[in-house]
Coordinates of C-alpha atoms in Angstrom, one line a residue:
X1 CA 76.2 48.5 -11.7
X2 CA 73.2 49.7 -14.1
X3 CA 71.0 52.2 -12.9
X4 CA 67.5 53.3 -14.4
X5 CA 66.1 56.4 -13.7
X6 CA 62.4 56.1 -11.8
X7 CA 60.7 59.3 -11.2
X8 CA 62.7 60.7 -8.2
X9 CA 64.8 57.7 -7.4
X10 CA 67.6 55.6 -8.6
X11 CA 66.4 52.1 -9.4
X12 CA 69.3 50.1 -9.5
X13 CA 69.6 46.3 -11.3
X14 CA 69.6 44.8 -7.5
X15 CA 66.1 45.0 -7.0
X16 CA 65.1 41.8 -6.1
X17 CA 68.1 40.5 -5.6
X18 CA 70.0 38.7 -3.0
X19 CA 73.0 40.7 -2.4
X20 CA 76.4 39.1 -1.0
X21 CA 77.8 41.9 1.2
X22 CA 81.7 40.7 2.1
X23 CA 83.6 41.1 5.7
X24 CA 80.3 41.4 7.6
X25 CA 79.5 45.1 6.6
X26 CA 76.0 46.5 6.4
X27 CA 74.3 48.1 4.0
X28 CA 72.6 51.6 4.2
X29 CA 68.8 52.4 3.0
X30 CA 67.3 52.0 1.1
X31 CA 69.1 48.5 1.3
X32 CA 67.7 46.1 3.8
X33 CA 70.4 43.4 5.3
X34 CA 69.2 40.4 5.8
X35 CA 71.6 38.4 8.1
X36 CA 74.4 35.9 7.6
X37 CA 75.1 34.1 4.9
X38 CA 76.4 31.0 6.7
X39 CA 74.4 30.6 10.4
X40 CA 75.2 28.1 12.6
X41 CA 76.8 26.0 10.1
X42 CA 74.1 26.1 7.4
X43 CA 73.7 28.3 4.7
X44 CA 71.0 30.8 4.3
X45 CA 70.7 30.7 0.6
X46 CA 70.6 27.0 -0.1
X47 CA 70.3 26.0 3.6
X48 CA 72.9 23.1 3.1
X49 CA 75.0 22.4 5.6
X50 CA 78.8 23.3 5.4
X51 CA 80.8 20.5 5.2
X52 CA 83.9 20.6 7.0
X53 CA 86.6 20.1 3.7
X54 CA 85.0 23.2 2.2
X55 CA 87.1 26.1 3.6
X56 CA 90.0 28.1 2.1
X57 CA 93.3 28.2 2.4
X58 CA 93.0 30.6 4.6
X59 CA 90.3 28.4 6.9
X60 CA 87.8 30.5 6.7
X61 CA 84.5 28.0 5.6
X62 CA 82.5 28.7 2.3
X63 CA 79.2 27.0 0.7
X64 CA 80.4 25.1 -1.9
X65 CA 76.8 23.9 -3.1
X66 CA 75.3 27.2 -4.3
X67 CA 79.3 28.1 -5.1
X68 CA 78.1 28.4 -8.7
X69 CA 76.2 31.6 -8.6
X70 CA 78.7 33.1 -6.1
X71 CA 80.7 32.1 -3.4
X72 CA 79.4 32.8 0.3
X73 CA 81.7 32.8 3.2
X74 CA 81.2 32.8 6.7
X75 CA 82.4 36.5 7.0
X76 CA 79.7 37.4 4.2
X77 CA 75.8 39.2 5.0
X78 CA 73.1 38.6 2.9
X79 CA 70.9 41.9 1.6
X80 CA 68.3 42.7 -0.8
X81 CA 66.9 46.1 -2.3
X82 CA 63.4 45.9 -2.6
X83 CA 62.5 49.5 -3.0
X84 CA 60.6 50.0 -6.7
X85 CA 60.1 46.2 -6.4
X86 CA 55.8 46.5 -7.1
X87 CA 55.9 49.9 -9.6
X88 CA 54.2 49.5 -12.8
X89 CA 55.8 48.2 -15.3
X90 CA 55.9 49.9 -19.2
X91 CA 54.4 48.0 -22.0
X92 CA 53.7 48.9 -25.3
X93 CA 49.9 48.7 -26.6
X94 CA 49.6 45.9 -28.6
X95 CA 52.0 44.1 -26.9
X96 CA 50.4 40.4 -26.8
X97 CA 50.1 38.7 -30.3
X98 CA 48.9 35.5 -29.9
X99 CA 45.7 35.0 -32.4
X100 CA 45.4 30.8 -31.6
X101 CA 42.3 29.4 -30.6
X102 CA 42.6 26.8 -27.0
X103 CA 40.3 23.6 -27.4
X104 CA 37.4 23.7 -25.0
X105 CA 39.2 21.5 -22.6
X106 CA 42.3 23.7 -22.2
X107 CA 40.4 27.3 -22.0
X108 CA 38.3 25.1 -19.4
X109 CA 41.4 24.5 -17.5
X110 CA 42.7 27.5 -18.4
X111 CA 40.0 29.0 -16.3
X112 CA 39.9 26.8 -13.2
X113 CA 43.7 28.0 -13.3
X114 CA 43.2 31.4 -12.9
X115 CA 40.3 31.0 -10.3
X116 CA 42.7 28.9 -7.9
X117 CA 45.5 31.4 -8.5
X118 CA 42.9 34.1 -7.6
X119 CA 42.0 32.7 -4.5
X120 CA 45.8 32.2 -3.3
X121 CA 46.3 28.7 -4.5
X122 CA 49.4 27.1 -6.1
X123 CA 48.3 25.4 -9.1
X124 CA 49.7 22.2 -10.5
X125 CA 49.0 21.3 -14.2
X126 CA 50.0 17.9 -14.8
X127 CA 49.5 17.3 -19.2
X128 CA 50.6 14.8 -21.1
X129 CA 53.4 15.6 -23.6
X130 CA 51.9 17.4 -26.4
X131 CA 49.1 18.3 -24.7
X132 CA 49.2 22.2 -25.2
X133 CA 50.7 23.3 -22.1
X134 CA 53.1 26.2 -23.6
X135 CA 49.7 28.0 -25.6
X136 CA 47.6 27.7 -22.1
X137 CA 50.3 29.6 -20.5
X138 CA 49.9 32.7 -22.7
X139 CA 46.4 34.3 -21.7
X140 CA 47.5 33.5 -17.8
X141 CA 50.8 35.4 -18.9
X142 CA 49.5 38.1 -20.1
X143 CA 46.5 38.6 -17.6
X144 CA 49.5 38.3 -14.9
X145 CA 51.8 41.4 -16.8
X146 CA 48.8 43.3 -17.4
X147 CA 48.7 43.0 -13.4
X148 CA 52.2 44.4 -13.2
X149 CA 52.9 41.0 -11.7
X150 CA 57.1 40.2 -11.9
X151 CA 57.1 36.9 -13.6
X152 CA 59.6 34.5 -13.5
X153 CA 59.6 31.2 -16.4
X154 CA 61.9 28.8 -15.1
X155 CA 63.0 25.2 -15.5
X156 CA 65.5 22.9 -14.3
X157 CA 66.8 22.5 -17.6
X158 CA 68.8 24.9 -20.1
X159 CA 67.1 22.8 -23.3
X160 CA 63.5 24.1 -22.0
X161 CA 64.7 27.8 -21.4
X162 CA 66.2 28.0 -24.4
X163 CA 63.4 26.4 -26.6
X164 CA 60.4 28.0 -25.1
X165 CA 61.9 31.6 -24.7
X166 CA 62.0 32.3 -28.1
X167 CA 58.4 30.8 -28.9
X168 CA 56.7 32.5 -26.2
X169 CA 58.3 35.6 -26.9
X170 CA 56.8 35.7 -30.7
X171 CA 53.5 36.4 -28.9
X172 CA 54.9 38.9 -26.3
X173 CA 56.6 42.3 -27.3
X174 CA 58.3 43.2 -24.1
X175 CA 61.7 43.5 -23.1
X176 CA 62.9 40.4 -21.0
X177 CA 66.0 38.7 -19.9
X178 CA 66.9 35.1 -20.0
X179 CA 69.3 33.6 -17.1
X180 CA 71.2 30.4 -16.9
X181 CA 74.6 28.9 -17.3
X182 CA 76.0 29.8 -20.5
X183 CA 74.9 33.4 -20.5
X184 CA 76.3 36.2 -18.8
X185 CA 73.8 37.5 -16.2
X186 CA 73.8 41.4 -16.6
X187 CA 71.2 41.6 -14.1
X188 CA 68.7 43.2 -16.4
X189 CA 65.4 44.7 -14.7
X190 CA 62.4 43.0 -16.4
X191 CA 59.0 42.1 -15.8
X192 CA 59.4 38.9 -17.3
X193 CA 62.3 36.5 -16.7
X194 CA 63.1 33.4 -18.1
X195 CA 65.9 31.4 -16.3
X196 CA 66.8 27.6 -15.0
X197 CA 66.2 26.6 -11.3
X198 CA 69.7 27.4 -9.9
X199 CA 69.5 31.0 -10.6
X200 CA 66.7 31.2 -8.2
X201 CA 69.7 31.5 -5.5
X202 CA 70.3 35.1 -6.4
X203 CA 66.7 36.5 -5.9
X204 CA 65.0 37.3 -2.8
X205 CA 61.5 37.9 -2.5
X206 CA 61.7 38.8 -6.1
X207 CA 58.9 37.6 -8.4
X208 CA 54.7 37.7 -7.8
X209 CA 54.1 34.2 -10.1
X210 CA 56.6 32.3 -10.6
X211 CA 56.3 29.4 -13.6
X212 CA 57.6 26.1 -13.3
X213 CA 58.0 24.2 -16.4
X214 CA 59.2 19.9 -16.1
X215 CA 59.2 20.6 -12.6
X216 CA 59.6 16.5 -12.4
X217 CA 63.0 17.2 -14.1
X218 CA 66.9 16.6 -12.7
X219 CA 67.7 18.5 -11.0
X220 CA 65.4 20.1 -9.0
X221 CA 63.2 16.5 -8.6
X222 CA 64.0 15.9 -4.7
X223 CA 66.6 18.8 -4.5
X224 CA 66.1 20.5 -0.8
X225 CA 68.6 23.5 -1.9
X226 CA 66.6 24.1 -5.4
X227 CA 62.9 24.0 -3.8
X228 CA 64.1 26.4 -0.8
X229 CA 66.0 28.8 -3.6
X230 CA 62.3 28.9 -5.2
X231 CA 60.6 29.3 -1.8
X232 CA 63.2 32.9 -1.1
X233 CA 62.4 34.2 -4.6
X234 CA 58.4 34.6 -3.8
X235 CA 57.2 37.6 -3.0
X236 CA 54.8 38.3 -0.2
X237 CA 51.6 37.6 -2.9
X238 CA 53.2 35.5 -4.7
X239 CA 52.0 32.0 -6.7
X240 CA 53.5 29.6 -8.8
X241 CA 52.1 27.1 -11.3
X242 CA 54.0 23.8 -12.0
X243 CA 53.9 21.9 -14.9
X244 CA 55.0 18.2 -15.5
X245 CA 54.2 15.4 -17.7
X246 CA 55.1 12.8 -15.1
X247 CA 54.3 13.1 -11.6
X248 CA 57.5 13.1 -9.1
X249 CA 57.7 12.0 -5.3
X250 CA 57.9 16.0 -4.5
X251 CA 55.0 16.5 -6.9
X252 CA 52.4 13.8 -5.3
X253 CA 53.4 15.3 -1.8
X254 CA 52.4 18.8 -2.3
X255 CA 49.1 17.2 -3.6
X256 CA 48.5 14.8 -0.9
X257 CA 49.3 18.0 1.9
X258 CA 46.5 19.8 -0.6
X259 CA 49.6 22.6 -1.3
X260 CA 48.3 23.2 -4.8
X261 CA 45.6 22.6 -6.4
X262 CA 45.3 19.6 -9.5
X263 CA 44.6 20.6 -12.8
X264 CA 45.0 17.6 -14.7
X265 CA 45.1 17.4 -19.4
X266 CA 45.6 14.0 -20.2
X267 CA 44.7 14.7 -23.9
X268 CA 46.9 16.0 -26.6
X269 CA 45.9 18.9 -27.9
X270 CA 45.5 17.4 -31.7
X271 CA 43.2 14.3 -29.9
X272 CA 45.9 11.7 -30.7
X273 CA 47.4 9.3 -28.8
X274 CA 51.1 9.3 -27.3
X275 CA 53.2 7.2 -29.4
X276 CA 54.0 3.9 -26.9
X277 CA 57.4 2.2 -26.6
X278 CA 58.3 -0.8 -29.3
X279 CA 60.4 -3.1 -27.3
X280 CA 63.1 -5.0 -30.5
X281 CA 64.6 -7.5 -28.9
X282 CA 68.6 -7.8 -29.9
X283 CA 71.2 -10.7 -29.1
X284 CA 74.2 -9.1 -30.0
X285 CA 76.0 -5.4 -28.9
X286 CA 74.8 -2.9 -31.0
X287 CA 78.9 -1.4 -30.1
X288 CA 80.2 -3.8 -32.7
X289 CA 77.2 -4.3 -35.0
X290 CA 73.8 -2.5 -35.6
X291 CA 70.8 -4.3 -35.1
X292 CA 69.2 -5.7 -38.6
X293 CA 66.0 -4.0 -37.9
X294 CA 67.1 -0.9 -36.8
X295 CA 69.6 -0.3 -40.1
X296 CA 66.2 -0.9 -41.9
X297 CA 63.9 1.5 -39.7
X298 CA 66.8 3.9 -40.6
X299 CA 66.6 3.1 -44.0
X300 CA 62.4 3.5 -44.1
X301 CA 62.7 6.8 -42.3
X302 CA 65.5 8.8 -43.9
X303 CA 64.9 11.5 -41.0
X304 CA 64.8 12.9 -38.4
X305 CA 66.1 11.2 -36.1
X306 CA 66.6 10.7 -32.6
X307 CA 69.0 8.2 -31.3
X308 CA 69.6 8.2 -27.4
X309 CA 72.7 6.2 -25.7
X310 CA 73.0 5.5 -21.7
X311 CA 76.0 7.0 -21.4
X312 CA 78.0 9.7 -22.7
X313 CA 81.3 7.5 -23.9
X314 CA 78.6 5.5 -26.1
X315 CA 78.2 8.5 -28.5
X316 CA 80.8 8.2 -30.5
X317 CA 80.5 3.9 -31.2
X318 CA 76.4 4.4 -32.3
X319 CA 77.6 7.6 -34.6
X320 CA 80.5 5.0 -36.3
X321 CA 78.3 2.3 -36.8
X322 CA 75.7 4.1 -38.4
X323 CA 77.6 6.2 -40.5
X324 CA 79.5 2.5 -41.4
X325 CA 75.9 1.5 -42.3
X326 CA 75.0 5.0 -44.0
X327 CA 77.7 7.0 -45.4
X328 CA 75.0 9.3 -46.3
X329 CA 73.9 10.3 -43.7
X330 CA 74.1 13.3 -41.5
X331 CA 75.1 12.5 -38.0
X332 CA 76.0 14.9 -35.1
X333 CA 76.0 14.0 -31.5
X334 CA 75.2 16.3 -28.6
X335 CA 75.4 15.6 -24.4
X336 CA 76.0 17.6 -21.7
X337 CA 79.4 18.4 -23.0
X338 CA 78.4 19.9 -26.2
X339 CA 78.8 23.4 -26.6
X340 CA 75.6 25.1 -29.6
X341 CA 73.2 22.1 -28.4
X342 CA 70.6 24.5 -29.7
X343 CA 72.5 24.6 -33.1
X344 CA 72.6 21.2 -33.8
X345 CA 68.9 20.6 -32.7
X346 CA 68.0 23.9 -35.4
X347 CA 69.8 21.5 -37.8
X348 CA 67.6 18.8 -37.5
X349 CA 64.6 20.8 -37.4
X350 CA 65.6 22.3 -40.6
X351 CA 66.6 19.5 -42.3
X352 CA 70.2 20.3 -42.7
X353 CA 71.0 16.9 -40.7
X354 CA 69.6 14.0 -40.5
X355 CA 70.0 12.0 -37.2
X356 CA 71.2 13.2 -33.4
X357 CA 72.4 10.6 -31.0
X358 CA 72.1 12.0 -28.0
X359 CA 72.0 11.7 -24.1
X360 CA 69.0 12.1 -22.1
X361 CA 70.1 15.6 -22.2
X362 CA 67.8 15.9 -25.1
X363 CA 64.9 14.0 -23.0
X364 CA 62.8 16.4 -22.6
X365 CA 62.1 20.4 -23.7
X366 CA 62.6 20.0 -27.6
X367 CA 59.5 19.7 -30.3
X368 CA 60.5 17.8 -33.6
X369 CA 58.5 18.0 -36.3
X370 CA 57.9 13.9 -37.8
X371 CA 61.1 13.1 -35.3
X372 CA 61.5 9.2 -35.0
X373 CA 63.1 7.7 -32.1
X374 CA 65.3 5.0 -31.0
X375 CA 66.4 3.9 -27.5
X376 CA 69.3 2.1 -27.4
X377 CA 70.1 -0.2 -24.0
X378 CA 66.3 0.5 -22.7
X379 CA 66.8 -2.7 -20.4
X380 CA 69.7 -1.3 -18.2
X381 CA 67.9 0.7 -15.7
X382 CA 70.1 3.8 -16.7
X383 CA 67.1 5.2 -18.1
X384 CA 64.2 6.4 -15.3
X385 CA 60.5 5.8 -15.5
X386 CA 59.8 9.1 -15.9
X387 CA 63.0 9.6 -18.8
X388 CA 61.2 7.1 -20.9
X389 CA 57.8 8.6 -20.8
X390 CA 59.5 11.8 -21.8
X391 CA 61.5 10.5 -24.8
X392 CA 58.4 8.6 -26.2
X393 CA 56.6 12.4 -25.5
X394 CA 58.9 13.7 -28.1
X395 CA 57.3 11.7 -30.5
X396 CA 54.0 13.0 -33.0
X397 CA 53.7 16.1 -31.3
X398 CA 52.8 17.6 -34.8
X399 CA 49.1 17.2 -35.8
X400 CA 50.6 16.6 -39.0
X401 CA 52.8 14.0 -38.1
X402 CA 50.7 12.5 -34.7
X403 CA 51.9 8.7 -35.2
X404 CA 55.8 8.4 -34.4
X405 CA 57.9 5.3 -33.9
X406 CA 60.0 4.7 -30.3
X407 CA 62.0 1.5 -31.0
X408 CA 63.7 0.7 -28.0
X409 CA 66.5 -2.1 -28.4
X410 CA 66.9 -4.5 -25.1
X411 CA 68.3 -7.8 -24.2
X412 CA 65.0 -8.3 -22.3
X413 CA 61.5 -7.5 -21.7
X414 CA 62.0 -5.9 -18.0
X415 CA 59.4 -5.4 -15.4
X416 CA 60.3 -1.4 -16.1
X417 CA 59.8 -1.6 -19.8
X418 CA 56.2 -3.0 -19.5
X419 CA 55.5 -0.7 -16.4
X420 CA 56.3 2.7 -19.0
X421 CA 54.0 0.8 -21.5
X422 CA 51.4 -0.1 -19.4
X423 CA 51.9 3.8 -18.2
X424 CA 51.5 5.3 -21.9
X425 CA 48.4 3.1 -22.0
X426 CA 46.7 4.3 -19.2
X427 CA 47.1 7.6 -20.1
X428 CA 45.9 7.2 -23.5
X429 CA 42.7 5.3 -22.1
X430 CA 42.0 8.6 -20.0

């Protein structure tokens, strides 16, 4: 266990945190127990409730939804520490760097923001891809850790962590840790966490704001277990901002039972509009033979490129059929299988590749700079409303660069299709 040193007392990495305590024992101050981890069948960190086939060998029942970030048995206790959980944090002078100039519109919003979370309201900012949302979240950042508020940035997706970390952090010299998956959690004490939704589970009334980014996104979007996990890390003054391009069914109900407050940017930042959807109609399976006009786009457009596929096994056809069309050209693919997804996306940005065909895993979180985009299979229904709307957001995010292409290949103009185009339309007419 790590210890820090705080004036006369130990402050140990558990602060905050929701500590599994085996066989029923109890923990001694300054620890505070909580209760059991599994009541009455359901349990208390991601109140699901415990199916009968999940239990030992030995019998004894377990969660096996929240199994991820630990597994909880029915002999277990919950605790927290708490104790040091509001002291000031240390940060150097100088610490905030960010020199950029907000339109009037987002300082504006910026402002109504800050008001509503002053007054004890949840704030929802709903922005259109490429509308500026990362640089409006810096001066609330920083007027938030100037507070000595505990922040927590998180997101349902690994992509968005990893992207935005980095890029906020140019602006912020402080220490901070980063929590998800693929990282080892050394439960680091630091004003400023970024992490994905799941590792919510292991905090308990942990953070004052909490910031969450494609709150719309899979797989938090209707997740019970993820939304109560956010709920337990709040702290008693806590608020949280959301922030979504598309509006989910969990979304519109915390607006309709007035739980936040609207703050809606359906502008990008740069004034133009979102690139809409070009539906190509194809007779033929692209598996066996490229379409004629896409070998040309990607011929026109040497790169870069992305290419998504509904489904993981299609990967490796669309890469042999283009690299049968283009020796030349650079392919790598990346799903949800891939291990250095961040990698491979750095070697587009950079120009070292030339095309990714990817997933929907790469839907959403990643700024390309001139990216074109192709949709392959748009008419199956594999792809969601909201999964279009955020591949098409991927496109002419750059000032330089603010008219993309989204080709999207289909058997058939379906009722969905037109919906997410009639969609982009109405939010470019806003």
């Amino acid at each position: 266990m790590m210890l820090f040193i705080i004036g006369d007392y130990m402050r140990t990495s558990e602060i905050g945190r929701l500590i599994q305590v085996k066989q029923n024992r109890k923990l001694e101050a300054p620890y505070q127990n909580i209760g059991l981890a599994i009541e009455e069948n359901i349990c208390q960190r991601c109140v699901s409730q415990i199916d009968e086939r999940w239990q030992l060998p030995s019998g004894i029942s377990y969660c096996w939804n929240c199994a991820i970030v630990g597994r909880l048995t029915e002999q277990d206790t919950l605790g927290t520490l708490n104790r040091g959980i509001h002291d000031r944090f240390e940060r150097p002078s100088g610490y905030y760097t960010w020199y950029g100039q907000l339109t009037e519109v987002q300082s504006r919003l910026v402002a109504k923001i800050i008001d509503g979370l002053q007054i004890g309201k949840d704030q929802l900012l709903h922005a259109v891809t490429g509308a500026g949302k990362t640089e409006m979240i810096y001066p609330i950042l920083k007027k938030y850790l100037d507070l000595d508020y505990r922040v927590a940035y998180v997101s349902p997706r690994i992509e968005v962590i990893r992207e935005l970390a980095p890029r906020i952090m140019t602006y912020f010299h402080i220490e901070y840790a980063m929590l998800h998956g693929e990282v080892k959690d050394n439960k680091l004490w630091t004003q400023l966490l970024f992490a994905t939704t799941h590792q919510m589970y292991k905090f308990y009334r942990a953070f004052d704001l909490i910031i969450v980014d494609e709150a719309d996104a899979f797989p938090f979007k209707e997740n019970r277990s993820l939304w109560y996990a956010l709920a337990q890390a709040r702290s008693d003054k806590s608020r949280i901002i959301y922030m979504t391009a598309t509006l989910s069914k969990d979304l519109k109900w915390l607006i309709k039972m007035k739980q936040v407050q609207l703050q809606q940017l359906l502008l990008r930042y740069h004034g133009f509009e979102i690139p809409n959807l070009q539906l190509i109609l194809i007779q033929n399976d692209w598996r066996q033979q490229l379409p004629q006009h896409m070998i040309r786009q990607l011929q026109k457009h040497s790169g870069p490129w992305l290419i998504f596929v509904p489904r993981i096994a299609d990967l490796d056809a669309i890469a042999q059929q283009v690299e049968k069309c283009l020796p030349h050209c650079r392919i790598r693919c990346i799903s949800s299988q891939t291990d250095k997804r961040e990698g491979i996306v750095d070697e587009l940005k950079q120009n070292k590749i030339d095309i990714i065909c990817t997933t929907i895993i790469l839907e959403r979180g990643i700024t390309i700079s001139n990216v074109q985009i192709i949709i392959l299979d748009g008419d199956e229904g594999i792809y969601t409303d909201e999964s279009l709307i955020q591949i098409a957001g991927r496109s002419g995010r750059d000032a330089r660069y603010p008219h993309g292409n989204i080709f999207v290949y289909c058997f058939e103009r379906t009722k969905q299709l037109m919906k997410v185009i009639e969609a982009i339309d109405q939010l470019n007419a806003k």
